[in-house]
Amino acid sequence: MVTIGRWPTVDIATAKRLAAEIKGKVASGIDPVAERKERMRHEKIRLPVALTDYEAWLRSRRLTKVDDTLSALRRGFRPLERRTLEEIDRPAIVAAIEKIERAGLPGAAADFRKLAATFFNRQVSLGVIKFSPLTGYRRPKPPRDEVAEAELAGKALTESEIVSIWRAAEQIGGSFSGIVKIILATGLRRNEAANLRWAWVDRKARLITIPAKAMKAGSEHVVIVTDLVTKILDEIPDRAGGLVFPGRTLGGRRPVSGWSKLLKRLRSVADVDGVGLHDMRRTFRSALADLDVPEPVAEMMIAHKRTDLIRRYNRSSLVAQRRQAAARYDEWLSGLLGY
């Protein structure tokens, strides 16, 4: 049986014409049902359609960072967006990964490879494609000297550099200034600081509770609001639940962007070469160690994941110990800045 359509959307004359066409196909040995199924299958293997379906599936599972996942996939697949899934073979997907690497973004390339592998495995499970083009793909191991160089990359700022960066941020002003200061004061990651919302700030409890969906590790994170953090928050007006450090687009409804230009200006004003926002997070963690903050407390303060076994049995958030550690760090940083 083949459904032509429903009346009155399809009138009788149109139905007779379509029925005659279908009978003609059958007489020629063409199965109209199989033909329709093939059209539907071909629609599903179009990359944009597959990505849209994949997004809906991820959201149905209530996973965190769906927006980030789809954004990374769409950026990586951009050179292949006109192809069907069947047309994306091993050379094509490897070329897309290596294109990101050649742009000087090895971390983004690794993320895209991992996300694309999961995406293709889902398509195999659905029967949309027979195999993943990334099955068995392995990146070549980097040379030992490259591994050693990567391990030593980044730095913790010296005390004079911290002061220079802080003063430069004050001179630049705006949301970027607040982000630089809040990272130095709390050790948050760049995106966590940029996406901070007033609705998460509890002034009375002196806590900022960042939901799991906004955290890299996918777990809720609590930040202690110290006197210095309070000072940073007081410098920016409360926008009734909106972004604490809004960007300039869409009336401040989107986070800050254009990091490369902002960091270039910060380095120039501070006269500190090569400093990045992650160096400020690294500085926070290193200072905690210098202040004799216990390792488990310090790791929780920068939202590092505990091992599976520890996370399974120890559900304490160590808030009291983190308050003490935050107060100790706050006193040290405030003294350094002359507050």
Tab-separated table of C-alpha atoms in Angstrom:
chain	number	residue	atom	x	y	z
A	1	MET	CA	0.000	0.000	0.000
A	2	VAL	CA	1.170	3.514	-0.835
A	3	THR	CA	-0.363	6.573	0.809
A	4	ILE	CA	-0.823	9.368	-1.722
A	5	GLY	CA	-2.106	12.017	0.664
A	6	ARG	CA	-5.182	13.209	2.535
A	7	TRP	CA	-8.245	14.959	1.170
A	8	PRO	CA	-8.764	17.890	0.810
A	9	THR	CA	-5.005	18.634	0.677
A	10	VAL	CA	-4.847	16.201	-2.253
A	11	ASP	CA	-7.965	16.479	-4.395
A	12	ILE	CA	-9.470	13.593	-6.387
A	13	ALA	CA	-7.997	14.645	-9.729
A	14	THR	CA	-4.496	14.914	-8.260
A	15	ALA	CA	-4.921	11.581	-6.463
A	16	LYS	CA	-5.893	9.861	-9.754
A	17	ARG	CA	-2.868	11.350	-11.503
A	18	LEU	CA	-0.473	10.299	-8.776
A	19	ALA	CA	-2.019	6.824	-8.625
A	20	ALA	CA	-1.513	6.446	-12.352
A	21	GLU	CA	2.150	7.458	-11.991
A	22	ILE	CA	2.649	4.908	-9.201
A	23	LYS	CA	1.001	2.158	-11.289
A	24	GLY	CA	3.320	3.043	-14.142
A	25	LYS	CA	6.373	2.667	-11.873
A	26	VAL	CA	5.143	-0.712	-10.617
A	27	ALA	CA	4.595	-1.854	-14.218
A	28	SER	CA	8.211	-0.841	-14.934
A	29	GLY	CA	9.462	-2.971	-12.016
A	30	ILE	CA	10.017	-0.076	-9.607
A	31	ASP	CA	8.910	-0.534	-5.991
A	32	PRO	CA	7.432	2.836	-4.925
A	33	VAL	CA	7.598	1.914	-1.239
A	34	ALA	CA	11.293	1.073	-1.471
A	35	GLU	CA	11.830	4.252	-3.490
A	36	ARG	CA	10.164	6.336	-0.774
A	37	LYS	CA	12.240	4.670	1.936
A	38	GLU	CA	15.401	5.388	-0.023
A	39	ARG	CA	14.440	9.065	-0.324
A	40	MET	CA	13.858	9.218	3.431
A	41	ARG	CA	17.184	7.466	4.093
A	42	HIS	CA	19.006	9.823	1.743
A	43	GLU	CA	17.510	12.803	3.585
A	44	LYS	CA	18.760	11.433	6.897
A	45	ILE	CA	22.324	11.037	5.649
A	46	ARG	CA	22.595	14.705	4.679
A	47	LEU	CA	25.079	16.138	7.192
A	48	PRO	CA	23.005	19.186	8.291
A	49	VAL	CA	19.945	16.970	8.885
A	50	ALA	CA	21.998	14.399	10.793
A	51	LEU	CA	23.498	17.120	13.012
A	52	THR	CA	20.053	18.562	13.757
A	53	ASP	CA	18.743	15.110	14.717
A	54	TYR	CA	21.852	14.498	16.818
A	55	GLU	CA	21.308	17.774	18.676
A	56	ALA	CA	17.703	16.804	19.463
A	57	TRP	CA	18.906	13.436	20.776
A	58	LEU	CA	21.570	15.038	23.001
A	59	ARG	CA	19.026	17.487	24.423
A	60	SER	CA	16.558	14.672	25.114
A	61	ARG	CA	19.227	13.093	27.320
A	62	ARG	CA	19.620	16.397	29.205
A	63	LEU	CA	23.364	16.406	28.689
A	64	THR	CA	25.484	19.409	29.598
A	65	LYS	CA	27.293	21.589	27.043
A	66	VAL	CA	25.109	20.559	24.082
A	67	ASP	CA	25.553	24.034	22.571
A	68	ASP	CA	29.353	23.780	22.817
A	69	THR	CA	29.317	20.262	21.349
A	70	LEU	CA	27.214	21.224	18.323
A	71	SER	CA	29.170	24.430	17.796
A	72	ALA	CA	32.458	22.479	17.681
A	73	LEU	CA	30.975	19.860	15.345
A	74	ARG	CA	29.511	22.405	12.933
A	75	ARG	CA	32.781	24.376	12.814
A	76	GLY	CA	34.810	21.234	12.172
A	77	PHE	CA	32.395	19.859	9.565
A	78	ARG	CA	32.124	23.184	7.701
A	79	PRO	CA	34.365	22.053	4.793
A	80	LEU	CA	32.166	18.942	4.430
A	81	GLU	CA	28.717	20.432	5.012
A	82	ARG	CA	27.535	19.768	1.425
A	83	ARG	CA	28.362	16.059	1.642
A	84	THR	CA	26.206	13.201	2.830
A	85	LEU	CA	27.431	10.985	5.657
A	86	GLU	CA	28.230	8.267	3.107
A	87	GLU	CA	30.450	10.696	1.198
A	88	ILE	CA	32.513	11.577	4.282
A	89	ASP	CA	35.279	8.991	4.095
A	90	ARG	CA	38.490	8.615	6.109
A	91	PRO	CA	40.611	11.008	3.967
A	92	ALA	CA	37.897	13.691	4.131
A	93	ILE	CA	37.457	13.654	7.907
A	94	VAL	CA	41.227	13.415	8.551
A	95	ALA	CA	41.722	16.420	6.262
A	96	ALA	CA	39.116	18.350	8.289
A	97	ILE	CA	40.912	17.495	11.558
A	98	GLU	CA	44.333	18.403	10.188
A	99	LYS	CA	42.992	21.699	8.834
A	100	ILE	CA	42.154	22.722	12.415
A	101	GLU	CA	45.606	21.612	13.590
A	102	ARG	CA	47.317	23.639	10.850
A	103	ALA	CA	45.398	26.692	12.057
A	104	GLY	CA	47.383	26.383	15.303
A	105	LEU	CA	44.516	24.863	17.321
A	106	PRO	CA	45.640	21.364	18.358
A	107	GLY	CA	43.257	21.308	21.333
A	108	ALA	CA	40.280	22.187	19.128
A	109	ALA	CA	41.374	19.526	16.628
A	110	ALA	CA	41.502	16.886	19.369
A	111	ASP	CA	38.067	17.937	20.648
A	112	PHE	CA	36.569	17.785	17.148
A	113	ARG	CA	38.049	14.325	16.530
A	114	LYS	CA	36.569	13.020	19.779
A	115	LEU	CA	33.153	14.618	19.216
A	116	ALA	CA	33.023	13.515	15.575
A	117	ALA	CA	33.838	9.918	16.559
A	118	THR	CA	30.914	9.895	19.014
A	119	PHE	CA	28.634	11.461	16.375
A	120	PHE	CA	29.547	8.850	13.748
A	121	ASN	CA	29.124	5.992	16.237
A	122	ARG	CA	25.589	7.236	16.912
A	123	GLN	CA	24.845	7.174	13.157
A	124	VAL	CA	26.133	3.594	12.944
A	125	SER	CA	23.911	2.583	15.870
A	126	LEU	CA	20.902	4.077	14.063
A	127	GLY	CA	21.750	2.214	10.878
A	128	VAL	CA	22.163	5.472	8.953
A	129	ILE	CA	25.704	4.471	7.906
A	130	LYS	CA	27.382	1.071	8.017
A	131	PHE	CA	30.639	2.123	9.642
A	132	SER	CA	32.355	5.181	11.089
A	133	PRO	CA	35.110	6.753	8.966
A	134	LEU	CA	37.046	7.295	12.210
A	135	THR	CA	37.018	3.635	13.266
A	136	GLY	CA	40.599	2.629	13.969
A	137	TYR	CA	41.938	6.153	13.396
A	138	ARG	CA	44.865	6.979	15.646
A	139	ARG	CA	46.815	10.196	15.780
A	140	PRO	CA	50.590	9.730	15.547
A	141	LYS	CA	52.364	10.024	18.882
A	142	PRO	CA	54.107	13.392	19.263
A	143	PRO	CA	57.916	13.415	19.690
A	144	ARG	CA	59.228	13.312	23.255
A	145	ASP	CA	60.587	16.849	23.114
A	146	GLU	CA	57.167	18.102	21.980
A	147	VAL	CA	55.488	16.305	24.900
A	148	ALA	CA	57.992	17.796	27.334
A	149	GLU	CA	57.463	21.249	25.852
A	150	ALA	CA	53.681	20.909	26.198
A	151	GLU	CA	54.027	19.871	29.830
A	152	LEU	CA	56.082	22.990	30.540
A	153	ALA	CA	53.811	25.311	28.549
A	154	GLY	CA	52.133	28.106	30.453
A	155	LYS	CA	53.332	29.691	33.643
A	156	ALA	CA	52.331	31.023	37.020
A	157	LEU	CA	52.664	34.798	37.188
A	158	THR	CA	55.211	36.419	39.453
A	159	GLU	CA	53.956	38.841	42.097
A	160	SER	CA	55.025	41.839	40.030
A	161	GLU	CA	53.274	40.414	36.953
A	162	ILE	CA	50.074	39.889	38.948
A	163	VAL	CA	50.087	43.542	39.985
A	164	SER	CA	50.833	44.671	36.416
A	165	ILE	CA	48.042	42.522	34.970
A	166	TRP	CA	45.540	43.717	37.595
A	167	ARG	CA	46.389	47.381	37.031
A	168	ALA	CA	46.235	46.912	33.255
A	169	ALA	CA	42.798	45.309	33.572
A	170	GLU	CA	41.619	48.295	35.630
A	171	GLN	CA	42.937	50.647	32.954
A	172	ILE	CA	41.166	48.741	30.151
A	173	GLY	CA	37.904	48.516	32.102
A	174	GLY	CA	34.619	46.931	31.013
A	175	SER	CA	33.587	43.299	31.269
A	176	PHE	CA	37.000	42.000	30.189
A	177	SER	CA	38.547	43.758	33.191
A	178	GLY	CA	36.103	41.981	35.516
A	179	ILE	CA	36.804	38.604	33.909
A	180	VAL	CA	40.571	39.006	34.360
A	181	LYS	CA	40.117	39.970	38.015
A	182	ILE	CA	37.601	37.230	38.824
A	183	ILE	CA	39.890	34.568	37.323
A	184	LEU	CA	42.832	35.831	39.388
A	185	ALA	CA	40.607	35.960	42.491
A	186	THR	CA	38.842	32.590	42.096
A	187	GLY	CA	40.700	30.419	39.574
A	188	LEU	CA	37.676	30.051	37.288
A	189	ARG	CA	38.188	28.995	33.682
A	190	ARG	CA	37.695	31.620	30.966
A	191	ASN	CA	34.283	30.407	29.784
A	192	GLU	CA	33.061	29.843	33.339
A	193	ALA	CA	33.904	33.447	34.217
A	194	ALA	CA	32.507	34.835	30.955
A	195	ASN	CA	29.189	32.990	31.409
A	196	LEU	CA	28.762	33.895	35.086
A	197	ARG	CA	25.206	35.041	35.866
A	198	TRP	CA	23.837	37.208	38.660
A	199	ALA	CA	21.195	34.568	39.404
A	200	TRP	CA	23.987	32.284	40.640
A	201	VAL	CA	25.355	34.853	43.109
A	202	ASP	CA	24.128	34.596	46.704
A	203	ARG	CA	25.402	37.695	48.498
A	204	LYS	CA	23.932	36.665	51.843
A	205	ALA	CA	25.530	33.209	51.831
A	206	ARG	CA	28.660	34.668	50.170
A	207	LEU	CA	28.631	31.929	47.554
A	208	ILE	CA	28.439	31.661	43.775
A	209	THR	CA	26.876	28.371	42.693
A	210	ILE	CA	27.649	27.557	39.065
A	211	PRO	CA	25.326	24.856	37.657
A	212	ALA	CA	26.718	21.683	36.122
A	213	LYS	CA	25.714	22.697	32.582
A	214	ALA	CA	28.064	25.695	32.755
A	215	MET	CA	31.090	23.759	34.055
A	216	LYS	CA	33.711	21.952	31.973
A	217	ALA	CA	33.567	18.872	34.227
A	218	GLY	CA	29.761	18.809	34.157
A	219	SER	CA	29.434	19.075	37.936
A	220	GLU	CA	28.050	21.920	40.043
A	221	HIS	CA	30.786	24.172	41.416
A	222	VAL	CA	30.696	26.516	44.401
A	223	VAL	CA	32.887	29.641	44.496
A	224	ILE	CA	33.508	31.457	47.775
A	225	VAL	CA	32.646	35.165	47.671
A	226	THR	CA	35.527	36.816	49.525
A	227	ASP	CA	35.960	40.520	50.226
A	228	LEU	CA	37.964	40.935	47.021
A	229	VAL	CA	35.346	39.060	44.951
A	230	THR	CA	32.690	41.300	46.514
A	231	LYS	CA	34.683	44.351	45.437
A	232	ILE	CA	34.855	43.019	41.867
A	233	LEU	CA	31.100	42.360	41.791
A	234	ASP	CA	30.352	45.795	43.270
A	235	GLU	CA	32.142	47.438	40.334
A	236	ILE	CA	29.548	46.068	37.888
A	237	PRO	CA	25.772	46.740	38.036
A	238	ASP	CA	23.468	43.789	38.807
A	239	ARG	CA	21.438	43.098	35.664
A	240	ALA	CA	18.659	41.100	37.347
A	241	GLY	CA	19.871	37.606	36.592
A	242	GLY	CA	21.722	38.418	33.368
A	243	LEU	CA	25.418	37.978	32.664
A	244	VAL	CA	27.739	39.432	35.287
A	245	PHE	CA	30.286	40.325	32.584
A	246	PRO	CA	28.209	40.856	29.425
A	247	GLY	CA	29.584	41.218	25.925
A	248	ARG	CA	28.799	44.144	23.655
A	249	THR	CA	26.470	42.308	21.256
A	250	LEU	CA	22.699	41.866	21.519
A	251	GLY	CA	22.391	44.346	24.354
A	252	GLY	CA	24.691	42.392	26.634
A	253	ARG	CA	22.798	39.117	26.304
A	254	ARG	CA	25.850	37.309	24.908
A	255	PRO	CA	29.181	36.661	26.638
A	256	VAL	CA	32.390	38.507	25.859
A	257	SER	CA	34.133	37.434	22.641
A	258	GLY	CA	37.227	38.476	20.679
A	259	TRP	CA	39.666	37.088	23.240
A	260	SER	CA	42.754	37.357	21.036
A	261	LYS	CA	42.391	41.131	20.605
A	262	LEU	CA	41.539	41.642	24.274
A	263	LEU	CA	44.544	39.632	25.468
A	264	LYS	CA	46.847	41.414	23.024
A	265	ARG	CA	45.795	44.733	24.505
A	266	LEU	CA	46.152	43.428	28.076
A	267	ARG	CA	49.704	42.226	27.401
A	268	SER	CA	50.593	45.536	25.818
A	269	VAL	CA	49.218	47.666	28.654
A	270	ALA	CA	50.673	45.399	31.354
A	271	ASP	CA	53.972	44.957	29.484
A	272	VAL	CA	53.851	41.206	30.215
A	273	ASP	CA	54.608	38.969	27.220
A	274	GLY	CA	52.690	35.799	26.408
A	275	VAL	CA	50.334	35.797	29.380
A	276	GLY	CA	47.003	34.018	28.887
A	277	LEU	CA	43.872	33.712	30.981
A	278	HIS	CA	44.728	30.112	31.863
A	279	ASP	CA	48.024	31.370	33.308
A	280	MET	CA	45.938	33.377	35.784
A	281	ARG	CA	44.043	30.233	36.774
A	282	ARG	CA	47.398	28.445	37.106
A	283	THR	CA	48.630	31.331	39.266
A	284	PHE	CA	45.646	30.942	41.599
A	285	ARG	CA	46.297	27.198	41.994
A	286	SER	CA	50.034	27.678	42.528
A	287	ALA	CA	49.421	30.349	45.176
A	288	LEU	CA	47.104	27.987	47.054
A	289	ALA	CA	49.952	25.473	47.210
A	290	ASP	CA	52.361	28.165	48.430
A	291	LEU	CA	49.843	29.087	51.140
A	292	ASP	CA	49.817	25.455	52.361
A	293	VAL	CA	46.204	24.814	51.327
A	294	PRO	CA	45.656	21.014	51.432
A	295	GLU	CA	45.703	19.369	48.002
A	296	PRO	CA	42.087	18.063	48.052
A	297	VAL	CA	40.789	21.522	49.038
A	298	ALA	CA	42.871	23.328	46.414
A	299	GLU	CA	41.774	20.919	43.674
A	300	MET	CA	38.111	21.414	44.576
A	301	MET	CA	38.571	25.184	44.478
A	302	ILE	CA	39.527	25.003	40.792
A	303	ALA	CA	36.800	22.411	40.039
A	304	HIS	CA	39.129	19.574	39.135
A	305	LYS	CA	37.371	16.222	39.024
A	306	ARG	CA	38.100	13.774	41.793
A	307	THR	CA	38.867	10.170	40.887
A	308	ASP	CA	35.819	7.983	40.285
A	309	LEU	CA	36.248	6.074	43.552
A	310	ILE	CA	36.685	9.188	45.702
A	311	ARG	CA	33.807	10.955	43.948
A	312	ARG	CA	31.550	7.946	44.511
A	313	TYR	CA	32.069	7.749	48.281
A	314	ASN	CA	33.083	11.257	49.359
A	315	ARG	CA	30.260	13.718	48.627
A	316	SER	CA	31.558	16.481	50.900
A	317	SER	CA	32.070	19.824	49.178
A	318	LEU	CA	34.493	20.994	51.915
A	319	VAL	CA	32.864	24.426	51.984
A	320	ALA	CA	34.190	25.319	55.457
A	321	GLN	CA	37.764	24.416	54.495
A	322	ARG	CA	37.395	26.244	51.187
A	323	ARG	CA	36.193	29.380	52.991
A	324	GLN	CA	39.326	29.320	55.135
A	325	ALA	CA	41.558	28.764	52.111
A	326	ALA	CA	39.791	31.484	50.105
A	327	ALA	CA	40.175	33.952	52.989
A	328	ARG	CA	43.882	33.145	53.213
A	329	TYR	CA	44.361	33.651	49.470
A	330	ASP	CA	42.216	36.798	49.529
A	331	GLU	CA	44.367	38.304	52.263
A	332	TRP	CA	47.554	37.501	50.337
A	333	LEU	CA	46.266	38.898	47.005
A	334	SER	CA	44.741	42.013	48.593
A	335	GLY	CA	48.022	42.738	50.384
A	336	LEU	CA	49.902	42.284	47.126
A	337	LEU	CA	47.578	44.746	45.368
A	338	GLY	CA	47.675	47.208	48.234
A	339	TYR	CA	43.964	46.987	49.083
